[in-house]
Short mmCIF file of C-alpha atoms in Angstrom, two decimals:
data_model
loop_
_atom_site.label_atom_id
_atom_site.label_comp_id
_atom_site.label_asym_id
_atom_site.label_seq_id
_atom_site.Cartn_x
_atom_site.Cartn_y
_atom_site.Cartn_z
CA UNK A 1 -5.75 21.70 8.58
CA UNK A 2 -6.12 17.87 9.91
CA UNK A 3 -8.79 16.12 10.91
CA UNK A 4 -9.40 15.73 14.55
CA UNK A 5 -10.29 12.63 16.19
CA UNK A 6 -13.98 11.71 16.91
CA UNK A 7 -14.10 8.30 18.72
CA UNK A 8 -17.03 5.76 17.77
CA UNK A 9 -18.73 3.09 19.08
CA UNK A 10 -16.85 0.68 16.58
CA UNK A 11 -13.24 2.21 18.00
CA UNK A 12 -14.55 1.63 21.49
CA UNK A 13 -12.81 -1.47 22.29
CA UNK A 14 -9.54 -0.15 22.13
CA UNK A 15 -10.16 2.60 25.01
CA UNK A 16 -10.53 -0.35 27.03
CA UNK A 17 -7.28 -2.38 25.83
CA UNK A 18 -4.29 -2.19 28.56
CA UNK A 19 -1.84 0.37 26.24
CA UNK A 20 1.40 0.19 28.40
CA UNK A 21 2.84 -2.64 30.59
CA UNK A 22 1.63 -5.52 28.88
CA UNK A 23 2.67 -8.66 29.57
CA UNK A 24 4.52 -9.41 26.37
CA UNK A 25 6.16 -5.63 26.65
CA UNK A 26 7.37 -6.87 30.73
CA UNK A 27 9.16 -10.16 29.13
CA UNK A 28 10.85 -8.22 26.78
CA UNK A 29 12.08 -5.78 28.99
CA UNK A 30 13.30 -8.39 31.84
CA UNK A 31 15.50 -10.14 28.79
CA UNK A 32 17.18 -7.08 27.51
CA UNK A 33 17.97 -5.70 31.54
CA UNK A 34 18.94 -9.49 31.95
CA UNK A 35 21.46 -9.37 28.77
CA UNK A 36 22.51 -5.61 29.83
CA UNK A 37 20.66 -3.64 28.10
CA UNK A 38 19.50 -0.33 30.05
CA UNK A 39 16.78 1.84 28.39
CA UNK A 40 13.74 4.59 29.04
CA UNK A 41 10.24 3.44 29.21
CA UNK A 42 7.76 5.48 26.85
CA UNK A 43 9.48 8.17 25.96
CA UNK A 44 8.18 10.60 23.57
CA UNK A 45 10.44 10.88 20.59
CA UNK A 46 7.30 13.12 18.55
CA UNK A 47 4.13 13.99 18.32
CA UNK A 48 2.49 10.86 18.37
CA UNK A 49 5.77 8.07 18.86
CA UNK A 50 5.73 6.64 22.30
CA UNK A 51 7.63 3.81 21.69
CA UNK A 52 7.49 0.75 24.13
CA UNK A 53 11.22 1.49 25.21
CA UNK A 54 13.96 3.27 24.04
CA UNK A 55 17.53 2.49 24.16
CA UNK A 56 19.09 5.73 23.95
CA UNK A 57 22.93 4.58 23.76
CA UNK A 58 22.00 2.66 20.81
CA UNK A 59 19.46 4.90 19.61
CA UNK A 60 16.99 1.97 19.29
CA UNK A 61 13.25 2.74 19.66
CA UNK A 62 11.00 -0.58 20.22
CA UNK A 63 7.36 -1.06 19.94
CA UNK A 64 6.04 -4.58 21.28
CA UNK A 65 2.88 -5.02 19.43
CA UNK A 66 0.27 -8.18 20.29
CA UNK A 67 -1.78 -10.42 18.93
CA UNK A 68 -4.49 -7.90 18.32
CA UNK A 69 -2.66 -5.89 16.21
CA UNK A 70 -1.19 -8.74 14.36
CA UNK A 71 -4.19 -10.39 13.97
CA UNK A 72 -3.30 -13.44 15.21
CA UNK A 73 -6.41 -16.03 14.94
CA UNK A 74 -6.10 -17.15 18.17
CA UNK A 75 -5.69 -14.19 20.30
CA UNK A 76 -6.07 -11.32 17.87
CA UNK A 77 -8.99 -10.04 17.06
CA UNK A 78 -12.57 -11.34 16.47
CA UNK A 79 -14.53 -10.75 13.80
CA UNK A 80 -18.24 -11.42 14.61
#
């Protein structure tokens, strides 16, 4: 049987950290509808996949991932 989840205080930060509709997500999307692109906005594929958008006539699924999970030294994430 798997594990279930048990937040923590050291996951805690990312309850607060904006999930869908993120700024870098909304560029994206305003490019590809510009270049004619049409597509679904987090649709469940599975248990667990949300992707970011999904072209379904190309069967493209596309997560836009930040800084913070990149750990970019500038935005990303700070270690204390």
């Amino acid at each position: 049987m798997a594990e279930r989840w048990v937040s923590t205080e050291a996951g805690a930060h990312l309850a607060r950290r904006r999930k869908v509709n993120t700024a870098p997500e909304i560029l994206l999307r305003r490019a590809v509808h510009a270049a004619g692109g049409r597509f679904r906005l987090h649709r469940q594929l599975a248990k667990g996949c949300t992707p970011d958008f999904v072209l379904s006539s190309r069967r493209v699924a596309v997560f836009v991932d930040g800084c913070f999970w990149h750990g970019c030294p500038e935005h990303g994430r700070k270690t204390p």
